[in-house]
Amino acid sequence: MSDRVSSREVNKLVLKQDLGLRQLSNTTIFQKDNIFVLSPSMQNAHNWFDLRKININRFNENITKGFLLIRFFDRFLITDLAQFKKQMMPE
């Protein structure tokens, strides 16, 4: 397994098994009922993660509660996705 693939898999079982979220295809999007979770993995020395605009655009804050849950090595960093989008990605 390549480093990219293995880093993408870090803590994914917690999301799927422990939290009962369903992954949307091969994206960083996970859902359950009216919960939308965007969960990129940050497993590099530069502390960066990838947020794709197409994935963020799938979030509809009128229908679902959104979270940005960054899998930062062996920890989780979580924030409200609507607030993050408003502050970090203005029109």
PDB file of N, CA and C in Angstrom:
ATOM      1  N   MET A   1       0.845  -1.176   0.000  1.00  0.00           N
ATOM      2  CA  MET A   1       0.000   0.000   0.000  1.00  0.00           C
ATOM      3  C   MET A   1       0.891   1.240   0.000  1.00  0.00           C
ATOM      4  N   SER A   2       0.599   2.190  -0.861  1.00  0.00           N
ATOM      5  CA  SER A   2       1.412   3.395  -0.935  1.00  0.00           C
ATOM      6  C   SER A   2       1.188   4.271   0.297  1.00  0.00           C
ATOM      7  N   ASP A   3       2.115   5.199   0.521  1.00  0.00           N
ATOM      8  CA  ASP A   3       1.984   6.111   1.660  1.00  0.00           C
ATOM      9  C   ASP A   3       0.709   6.933   1.556  1.00  0.00           C
ATOM     10  N   ARG A   4       0.378   7.354   0.333  1.00  0.00           N
ATOM     11  CA  ARG A   4      -0.826   8.171   0.133  1.00  0.00           C
ATOM     12  C   ARG A   4      -2.085   7.393   0.503  1.00  0.00           C
ATOM     13  N   VAL A   5      -2.148   6.151   0.069  1.00  0.00           N
ATOM     14  CA  VAL A   5      -3.313   5.323   0.378  1.00  0.00           C
ATOM     15  C   VAL A   5      -3.367   5.025   1.864  1.00  0.00           C
ATOM     16  N   SER A   6      -2.241   4.665   2.465  1.00  0.00           N
ATOM     17  CA  SER A   6      -2.247   4.331   3.886  1.00  0.00           C
ATOM     18  C   SER A   6      -2.572   5.546   4.738  1.00  0.00           C
ATOM     19  N   SER A   7      -2.107   6.727   4.366  1.00  0.00           N
ATOM     20  CA  SER A   7      -2.429   7.924   5.152  1.00  0.00           C
ATOM     21  C   SER A   7      -3.907   8.272   5.029  1.00  0.00           C
ATOM     22  N   ARG A   8      -4.502   7.982   3.897  1.00  0.00           N
ATOM     23  CA  ARG A   8      -5.918   8.247   3.673  1.00  0.00           C
ATOM     24  C   ARG A   8      -6.799   7.355   4.546  1.00  0.00           C
ATOM     25  N   GLU A   9      -6.262   6.209   4.950  1.00  0.00           N
ATOM     26  CA  GLU A   9      -7.023   5.226   5.728  1.00  0.00           C
ATOM     27  C   GLU A   9      -6.929   5.424   7.243  1.00  0.00           C
ATOM     28  N   VAL A  10      -6.052   6.296   7.716  1.00  0.00           N
ATOM     29  CA  VAL A  10      -5.824   6.474   9.147  1.00  0.00           C
ATOM     30  C   VAL A  10      -7.119   6.880   9.862  1.00  0.00           C
ATOM     31  N   ASN A  11      -7.460   6.117  10.883  1.00  0.00           N
ATOM     32  CA  ASN A  11      -8.635   6.356  11.743  1.00  0.00           C
ATOM     33  C   ASN A  11      -9.973   6.310  11.013  1.00  0.00           C
ATOM     34  N   LYS A  12     -10.004   5.774   9.818  1.00  0.00           N
ATOM     35  CA  LYS A  12     -11.258   5.687   9.081  1.00  0.00           C
ATOM     36  C   LYS A  12     -12.220   4.702   9.739  1.00  0.00           C
ATOM     37  N   LEU A  13     -11.680   3.665  10.394  1.00  0.00           N
ATOM     38  CA  LEU A  13     -12.540   2.703  11.085  1.00  0.00           C
ATOM     39  C   LEU A  13     -13.311   3.357  12.227  1.00  0.00           C
ATOM     40  N   VAL A  14     -12.717   4.341  12.869  1.00  0.00           N
ATOM     41  CA  VAL A  14     -13.422   5.061  13.938  1.00  0.00           C
ATOM     42  C   VAL A  14     -14.667   5.736  13.361  1.00  0.00           C
ATOM     43  N   LEU A  15     -14.513   6.350  12.207  1.00  0.00           N
ATOM     44  CA  LEU A  15     -15.639   7.026  11.571  1.00  0.00           C
ATOM     45  C   LEU A  15     -16.721   6.028  11.162  1.00  0.00           C
ATOM     46  N   LYS A  16     -16.295   4.939  10.560  1.00  0.00           N
ATOM     47  CA  LYS A  16     -17.253   3.975  10.019  1.00  0.00           C
ATOM     48  C   LYS A  16     -17.843   3.062  11.089  1.00  0.00           C
ATOM     49  N   GLN A  17     -17.004   2.446  11.879  1.00  0.00           N
ATOM     50  CA  GLN A  17     -17.488   1.458  12.844  1.00  0.00           C
ATOM     51  C   GLN A  17     -17.977   2.097  14.141  1.00  0.00           C
ATOM     52  N   ASP A  18     -17.175   2.938  14.741  1.00  0.00           N
ATOM     53  CA  ASP A  18     -17.535   3.513  16.040  1.00  0.00           C
ATOM     54  C   ASP A  18     -18.643   4.562  15.929  1.00  0.00           C
ATOM     55  N   LEU A  19     -18.578   5.402  14.889  1.00  0.00           N
ATOM     56  CA  LEU A  19     -19.569   6.468  14.737  1.00  0.00           C
ATOM     57  C   LEU A  19     -20.712   6.094  13.789  1.00  0.00           C
ATOM     58  N   GLY A  20     -20.546   4.997  13.067  1.00  0.00           N
ATOM     59  CA  GLY A  20     -21.603   4.530  12.168  1.00  0.00           C
ATOM     60  C   GLY A  20     -21.817   5.399  10.944  1.00  0.00           C
ATOM     61  N   LEU A  21     -20.790   6.132  10.544  1.00  0.00           N
ATOM     62  CA  LEU A  21     -20.896   6.979   9.358  1.00  0.00           C
ATOM     63  C   LEU A  21     -20.660   6.153   8.093  1.00  0.00           C
ATOM     64  N   ARG A  22     -21.293   6.567   7.001  1.00  0.00           N
ATOM     65  CA  ARG A  22     -21.102   5.920   5.704  1.00  0.00           C
ATOM     66  C   ARG A  22     -20.245   6.833   4.838  1.00  0.00           C
ATOM     67  N   GLN A  23     -19.212   6.258   4.226  1.00  0.00           N
ATOM     68  CA  GLN A  23     -18.349   7.025   3.344  1.00  0.00           C
ATOM     69  C   GLN A  23     -19.006   7.143   1.971  1.00  0.00           C
ATOM     70  N   LEU A  24     -18.993   8.339   1.414  1.00  0.00           N
ATOM     71  CA  LEU A  24     -19.526   8.578   0.086  1.00  0.00           C
ATOM     72  C   LEU A  24     -18.446   8.247  -0.932  1.00  0.00           C
ATOM     73  N   SER A  25     -18.628   7.110  -1.611  1.00  0.00           N
ATOM     74  CA  SER A  25     -17.692   6.628  -2.624  1.00  0.00           C
ATOM     75  C   SER A  25     -16.272   6.621  -2.062  1.00  0.00           C
ATOM     76  N   ASN A  26     -15.324   7.202  -2.787  1.00  0.00           N
ATOM     77  CA  ASN A  26     -13.926   7.214  -2.342  1.00  0.00           C
ATOM     78  C   ASN A  26     -13.512   8.633  -1.957  1.00  0.00           C
ATOM     79  N   THR A  27     -14.437   9.369  -1.349  1.00  0.00           N
ATOM     80  CA  THR A  27     -14.177  10.759  -0.982  1.00  0.00           C
ATOM     81  C   THR A  27     -13.849  10.869   0.505  1.00  0.00           C
ATOM     82  N   THR A  28     -13.674  12.085   0.963  1.00  0.00           N
ATOM     83  CA  THR A  28     -13.470  12.352   2.398  1.00  0.00           C
ATOM     84  C   THR A  28     -14.793  12.716   3.058  1.00  0.00           C
ATOM     85  N   ILE A  29     -15.904  12.448   2.368  1.00  0.00           N
ATOM     86  CA  ILE A  29     -17.238  12.752   2.883  1.00  0.00           C
ATOM     87  C   ILE A  29     -17.824  11.525   3.567  1.00  0.00           C
ATOM     88  N   PHE A  30     -18.353  11.751   4.773  1.00  0.00           N
ATOM     89  CA  PHE A  30     -19.017  10.698   5.539  1.00  0.00           C
ATOM     90  C   PHE A  30     -20.363  11.245   5.974  1.00  0.00           C
ATOM     91  N   GLN A  31     -21.396  10.393   5.981  1.00  0.00           N
ATOM     92  CA  GLN A  31     -22.738  10.843   6.325  1.00  0.00           C
ATOM     93  C   GLN A  31     -23.462   9.833   7.197  1.00  0.00           C
ATOM     94  N   LYS A  32     -24.409  10.347   7.949  1.00  0.00           N
ATOM     95  CA  LYS A  32     -25.321   9.524   8.740  1.00  0.00           C
ATOM     96  C   LYS A  32     -26.525  10.389   9.070  1.00  0.00           C
ATOM     97  N   ASP A  33     -27.692   9.944   8.626  1.00  0.00           N
ATOM     98  CA  ASP A  33     -28.919  10.702   8.845  1.00  0.00           C
ATOM     99  C   ASP A  33     -28.728  12.151   8.382  1.00  0.00           C
ATOM    100  N   ASN A  34     -28.859  13.110   9.287  1.00  0.00           N
ATOM    101  CA  ASN A  34     -28.706  14.515   8.894  1.00  0.00           C
ATOM    102  C   ASN A  34     -27.343  15.089   9.318  1.00  0.00           C
ATOM    103  N   ILE A  35     -26.348  14.222   9.382  1.00  0.00           N
ATOM    104  CA  ILE A  35     -24.983  14.630   9.739  1.00  0.00           C
ATOM    105  C   ILE A  35     -24.096  14.487   8.504  1.00  0.00           C
ATOM    106  N   PHE A  36     -23.318  15.531   8.219  1.00  0.00           N
ATOM    107  CA  PHE A  36     -22.375  15.561   7.101  1.00  0.00           C
ATOM    108  C   PHE A  36     -20.994  15.806   7.701  1.00  0.00           C
ATOM    109  N   VAL A  37     -20.058  14.909   7.445  1.00  0.00           N
ATOM    110  CA  VAL A  37     -18.709  15.042   7.989  1.00  0.00           C
ATOM    111  C   VAL A  37     -17.711  15.043   6.839  1.00  0.00           C
ATOM    112  N   LEU A  38     -16.919  16.079   6.784  1.00  0.00           N
ATOM    113  CA  LEU A  38     -15.818  16.158   5.837  1.00  0.00           C
ATOM    114  C   LEU A  38     -14.566  15.833   6.640  1.00  0.00           C
ATOM    115  N   SER A  39     -13.896  14.724   6.299  1.00  0.00           N
ATOM    116  CA  SER A  39     -12.815  14.245   7.153  1.00  0.00           C
ATOM    117  C   SER A  39     -11.536  13.937   6.370  1.00  0.00           C
ATOM    118  N   PRO A  40     -10.755  14.986   6.074  1.00  0.00           N
ATOM    119  CA  PRO A  40      -9.457  14.748   5.452  1.00  0.00           C
ATOM    120  C   PRO A  40      -8.452  14.214   6.473  1.00  0.00           C
ATOM    121  N   SER A  41      -7.441  13.550   5.965  1.00  0.00           N
ATOM    122  CA  SER A  41      -6.398  13.005   6.826  1.00  0.00           C
ATOM    123  C   SER A  41      -5.135  13.850   6.682  1.00  0.00           C
ATOM    124  N   MET A  42      -4.521  14.185   7.808  1.00  0.00           N
ATOM    125  CA  MET A  42      -3.280  14.951   7.807  1.00  0.00           C
ATOM    126  C   MET A  42      -2.197  14.079   8.424  1.00  0.00           C
ATOM    127  N   GLN A  43      -1.384  13.487   7.577  1.00  0.00           N
ATOM    128  CA  GLN A  43      -0.367  12.543   8.038  1.00  0.00           C
ATOM    129  C   GLN A  43       0.991  12.896   7.440  1.00  0.00           C
ATOM    130  N   ASN A  44       1.350  14.156   7.444  1.00  0.00           N
ATOM    131  CA  ASN A  44       2.596  14.561   6.799  1.00  0.00           C
ATOM    132  C   ASN A  44       3.378  15.528   7.680  1.00  0.00           C
ATOM    133  N   ALA A  45       4.630  15.704   7.351  1.00  0.00           N
ATOM    134  CA  ALA A  45       5.511  16.563   8.147  1.00  0.00           C
ATOM    135  C   ALA A  45       5.197  18.041   7.978  1.00  0.00           C
ATOM    136  N   HIS A  46       4.406  18.396   6.974  1.00  0.00           N
ATOM    137  CA  HIS A  46       4.118  19.800   6.701  1.00  0.00           C
ATOM    138  C   HIS A  46       2.790  20.272   7.302  1.00  0.00           C
ATOM    139  N   ASN A  47       2.061  19.353   7.949  1.00  0.00           N
ATOM    140  CA  ASN A  47       0.776  19.659   8.587  1.00  0.00           C
ATOM    141  C   ASN A  47      -0.236  20.287   7.634  1.00  0.00           C
ATOM    142  N   TRP A  48      -0.341  19.743   6.439  1.00  0.00           N
ATOM    143  CA  TRP A  48      -1.361  20.221   5.504  1.00  0.00           C
ATOM    144  C   TRP A  48      -2.351  19.104   5.217  1.00  0.00           C
ATOM    145  N   PHE A  49      -3.546  19.512   4.816  1.00  0.00           N
ATOM    146  CA  PHE A  49      -4.566  18.553   4.410  1.00  0.00           C
ATOM    147  C   PHE A  49      -5.288  19.115   3.197  1.00  0.00           C
ATOM    148  N   ASP A  50      -5.958  18.252   2.481  1.00  0.00           N
ATOM    149  CA  ASP A  50      -6.587  18.606   1.227  1.00  0.00           C
ATOM    150  C   ASP A  50      -8.094  18.752   1.405  1.00  0.00           C
ATOM    151  N   LEU A  51      -8.603  19.934   1.114  1.00  0.00           N
ATOM    152  CA  LEU A  51     -10.046  20.163   1.084  1.00  0.00           C
ATOM    153  C   LEU A  51     -10.426  20.484  -0.348  1.00  0.00           C
ATOM    154  N   ARG A  52     -11.255  19.652  -0.918  1.00  0.00           N
ATOM    155  CA  ARG A  52     -11.670  19.876  -2.297  1.00  0.00           C
ATOM    156  C   ARG A  52     -12.980  20.656  -2.316  1.00  0.00           C
ATOM    157  N   LYS A  53     -12.993  21.703  -3.120  1.00  0.00           N
ATOM    158  CA  LYS A  53     -14.172  22.561  -3.214  1.00  0.00           C
ATOM    159  C   LYS A  53     -15.402  21.757  -3.615  1.00  0.00           C
ATOM    160  N   ILE A  54     -15.250  20.799  -4.485  1.00  0.00           N
ATOM    161  CA  ILE A  54     -16.391  19.983  -4.910  1.00  0.00           C
ATOM    162  C   ILE A  54     -17.010  19.236  -3.728  1.00  0.00           C
ATOM    163  N   ASN A  55     -16.177  18.791  -2.782  1.00  0.00           N
ATOM    164  CA  ASN A  55     -16.697  18.109  -1.590  1.00  0.00           C
ATOM    165  C   ASN A  55     -17.377  19.094  -0.639  1.00  0.00           C
ATOM    166  N   ILE A  56     -16.799  20.255  -0.467  1.00  0.00           N
ATOM    167  CA  ILE A  56     -17.417  21.265   0.393  1.00  0.00           C
ATOM    168  C   ILE A  56     -18.752  21.714  -0.189  1.00  0.00           C
ATOM    169  N   ASN A  57     -18.823  21.813  -1.505  1.00  0.00           N
ATOM    170  CA  ASN A  57     -20.066  22.238  -2.159  1.00  0.00           C
ATOM    171  C   ASN A  57     -21.194  21.218  -1.996  1.00  0.00           C
ATOM    172  N   ARG A  58     -20.883  19.992  -1.648  1.00  0.00           N
ATOM    173  CA  ARG A  58     -21.918  18.979  -1.406  1.00  0.00           C
ATOM    174  C   ARG A  58     -22.619  19.183  -0.060  1.00  0.00           C
ATOM    175  N   PHE A  59     -22.031  19.990   0.778  1.00  0.00           N
ATOM    176  CA  PHE A  59     -22.605  20.279   2.094  1.00  0.00           C
ATOM    177  C   PHE A  59     -23.714  21.314   1.951  1.00  0.00           C
ATOM    178  N   ASN A  60     -24.898  20.981   2.440  1.00  0.00           N
ATOM    179  CA  ASN A  60     -26.031  21.898   2.437  1.00  0.00           C
ATOM    180  C   ASN A  60     -26.432  22.141   3.891  1.00  0.00           C
ATOM    181  N   GLU A  61     -26.039  23.290   4.411  1.00  0.00           N
ATOM    182  CA  GLU A  61     -26.282  23.570   5.835  1.00  0.00           C
ATOM    183  C   GLU A  61     -27.747  23.760   6.175  1.00  0.00           C
ATOM    184  N   ASN A  62     -28.608  23.885   5.175  1.00  0.00           N
ATOM    185  CA  ASN A  62     -30.046  23.982   5.432  1.00  0.00           C
ATOM    186  C   ASN A  62     -30.662  22.611   5.700  1.00  0.00           C
ATOM    187  N   ILE A  63     -29.985  21.558   5.282  1.00  0.00           N
ATOM    188  CA  ILE A  63     -30.511  20.199   5.424  1.00  0.00           C
ATOM    189  C   ILE A  63     -29.742  19.387   6.458  1.00  0.00           C
ATOM    190  N   THR A  64     -28.429  19.589   6.537  1.00  0.00           N
ATOM    191  CA  THR A  64     -27.599  18.770   7.407  1.00  0.00           C
ATOM    192  C   THR A  64     -26.749  19.624   8.341  1.00  0.00           C
ATOM    193  N   LYS A  65     -26.335  19.025   9.438  1.00  0.00           N
ATOM    194  CA  LYS A  65     -25.358  19.627  10.352  1.00  0.00           C
ATOM    195  C   LYS A  65     -23.997  19.151   9.872  1.00  0.00           C
ATOM    196  N   GLY A  66     -23.082  20.075   9.632  1.00  0.00           N
ATOM    197  CA  GLY A  66     -21.786  19.717   9.068  1.00  0.00           C
ATOM    198  C   GLY A  66     -20.641  19.878  10.039  1.00  0.00           C
ATOM    199  N   PHE A  67     -19.687  18.968   9.906  1.00  0.00           N
ATOM    200  CA  PHE A  67     -18.479  19.017  10.716  1.00  0.00           C
ATOM    201  C   PHE A  67     -17.257  18.826   9.826  1.00  0.00           C
ATOM    202  N   LEU A  68     -16.197  19.537  10.128  1.00  0.00           N
ATOM    203  CA  LEU A  68     -14.893  19.272   9.544  1.00  0.00           C
ATOM    204  C   LEU A  68     -14.130  18.521  10.619  1.00  0.00           C
ATOM    205  N   LEU A  69     -13.813  17.267  10.355  1.00  0.00           N
ATOM    206  CA  LEU A  69     -13.124  16.421  11.326  1.00  0.00           C
ATOM    207  C   LEU A  69     -11.794  15.984  10.689  1.00  0.00           C
ATOM    208  N   ILE A  70     -10.730  16.634  11.100  1.00  0.00           N
ATOM    209  CA  ILE A  70      -9.410  16.362  10.534  1.00  0.00           C
ATOM    210  C   ILE A  70      -8.765  15.232  11.323  1.00  0.00           C
ATOM    211  N   ARG A  71      -8.355  14.207  10.617  1.00  0.00           N
ATOM    212  CA  ARG A  71      -7.650  13.088  11.246  1.00  0.00           C
ATOM    213  C   ARG A  71      -6.162  13.442  11.272  1.00  0.00           C
ATOM    214  N   PHE A  72      -5.738  14.053  12.363  1.00  0.00           N
ATOM    215  CA  PHE A  72      -4.386  14.572  12.542  1.00  0.00           C
ATOM    216  C   PHE A  72      -3.549  13.548  13.295  1.00  0.00           C
ATOM    217  N   PHE A  73      -2.807  12.738  12.541  1.00  0.00           N
ATOM    218  CA  PHE A  73      -2.045  11.630  13.084  1.00  0.00           C
ATOM    219  C   PHE A  73      -2.965  10.760  13.940  1.00  0.00           C
ATOM    220  N   ASP A  74      -2.727  10.624  15.239  1.00  0.00           N
ATOM    221  CA  ASP A  74      -3.572   9.758  16.065  1.00  0.00           C
ATOM    222  C   ASP A  74      -4.650  10.543  16.820  1.00  0.00           C
ATOM    223  N   ARG A  75      -4.895  11.782  16.415  1.00  0.00           N
ATOM    224  CA  ARG A  75      -5.886  12.636  17.073  1.00  0.00           C
ATOM    225  C   ARG A  75      -6.935  13.111  16.073  1.00  0.00           C
ATOM    226  N   PHE A  76      -8.007  13.652  16.615  1.00  0.00           N
ATOM    227  CA  PHE A  76      -9.053  14.240  15.792  1.00  0.00           C
ATOM    228  C   PHE A  76      -9.183  15.723  16.132  1.00  0.00           C
ATOM    229  N   LEU A  77      -9.271  16.557  15.121  1.00  0.00           N
ATOM    230  CA  LEU A  77      -9.541  17.983  15.291  1.00  0.00           C
ATOM    231  C   LEU A  77     -10.897  18.225  14.635  1.00  0.00           C
ATOM    232  N   ILE A  78     -11.819  18.829  15.356  1.00  0.00           N
ATOM    233  CA  ILE A  78     -13.172  18.985  14.832  1.00  0.00           C
ATOM    234  C   ILE A  78     -13.642  20.425  14.959  1.00  0.00           C
ATOM    235  N   THR A  79     -14.382  20.872  13.958  1.00  0.00           N
ATOM    236  CA  THR A  79     -14.985  22.197  13.988  1.00  0.00           C
ATOM    237  C   THR A  79     -16.295  22.163  13.206  1.00  0.00           C
ATOM    238  N   ASP A  80     -17.094  23.170  13.400  1.00  0.00           N
ATOM    239  CA  ASP A  80     -18.345  23.320  12.672  1.00  0.00           C
ATOM    240  C   ASP A  80     -18.028  23.666  11.215  1.00  0.00           C
ATOM    241  N   LEU A  81     -18.541  22.891  10.289  1.00  0.00           N
ATOM    242  CA  LEU A  81     -18.221  23.079   8.880  1.00  0.00           C
ATOM    243  C   LEU A  81     -18.812  24.371   8.320  1.00  0.00           C
ATOM    244  N   ALA A  82     -20.003  24.734   8.733  1.00  0.00           N
ATOM    245  CA  ALA A  82     -20.616  25.975   8.233  1.00  0.00           C
ATOM    246  C   ALA A  82     -19.785  27.189   8.651  1.00  0.00           C
ATOM    247  N   GLN A  83     -19.338  27.213   9.897  1.00  0.00           N
ATOM    248  CA  GLN A  83     -18.497  28.313  10.387  1.00  0.00           C
ATOM    249  C   GLN A  83     -17.157  28.334   9.668  1.00  0.00           C
ATOM    250  N   PHE A  84     -16.559  27.168   9.498  1.00  0.00           N
ATOM    251  CA  PHE A  84     -15.280  27.068   8.800  1.00  0.00           C
ATOM    252  C   PHE A  84     -15.427  27.605   7.379  1.00  0.00           C
ATOM    253  N   LYS A  85     -16.473  27.180   6.704  1.00  0.00           N
ATOM    254  CA  LYS A  85     -16.700  27.607   5.316  1.00  0.00           C
ATOM    255  C   LYS A  85     -16.890  29.120   5.249  1.00  0.00           C
ATOM    256  N   LYS A  86     -17.642  29.677   6.186  1.00  0.00           N
ATOM    257  CA  LYS A  86     -17.905  31.109   6.188  1.00  0.00           C
ATOM    258  C   LYS A  86     -16.634  31.921   6.438  1.00  0.00           C
ATOM    259  N   GLN A  87     -15.826  31.470   7.397  1.00  0.00           N
ATOM    260  CA  GLN A  87     -14.635  32.236   7.772  1.00  0.00           C
ATOM    261  C   GLN A  87     -13.436  32.000   6.862  1.00  0.00           C
ATOM    262  N   MET A  88     -13.280  30.762   6.390  1.00  0.00           N
ATOM    263  CA  MET A  88     -12.071  30.411   5.652  1.00  0.00           C
ATOM    264  C   MET A  88     -12.247  30.377   4.129  1.00  0.00           C
ATOM    265  N   MET A  89     -13.498  30.361   3.685  1.00  0.00           N
ATOM    266  CA  MET A  89     -13.745  30.263   2.254  1.00  0.00           C
ATOM    267  C   MET A  89     -14.815  31.262   1.820  1.00  0.00           C
ATOM    268  N   PRO A  90     -14.571  32.539   2.039  1.00  0.00           N
ATOM    269  CA  PRO A  90     -15.586  33.526   1.665  1.00  0.00           C
ATOM    270  C   PRO A  90     -15.786  33.565   0.148  1.00  0.00           C
ATOM    271  N   GLU A  91     -16.967  33.993  -0.244  1.00  0.00           N
ATOM    272  CA  GLU A  91     -17.274  34.088  -1.673  1.00  0.00           C
ATOM    273  C   GLU A  91     -16.281  35.016  -2.314  1.00  0.00           C
TER     274      GLU A  91
END
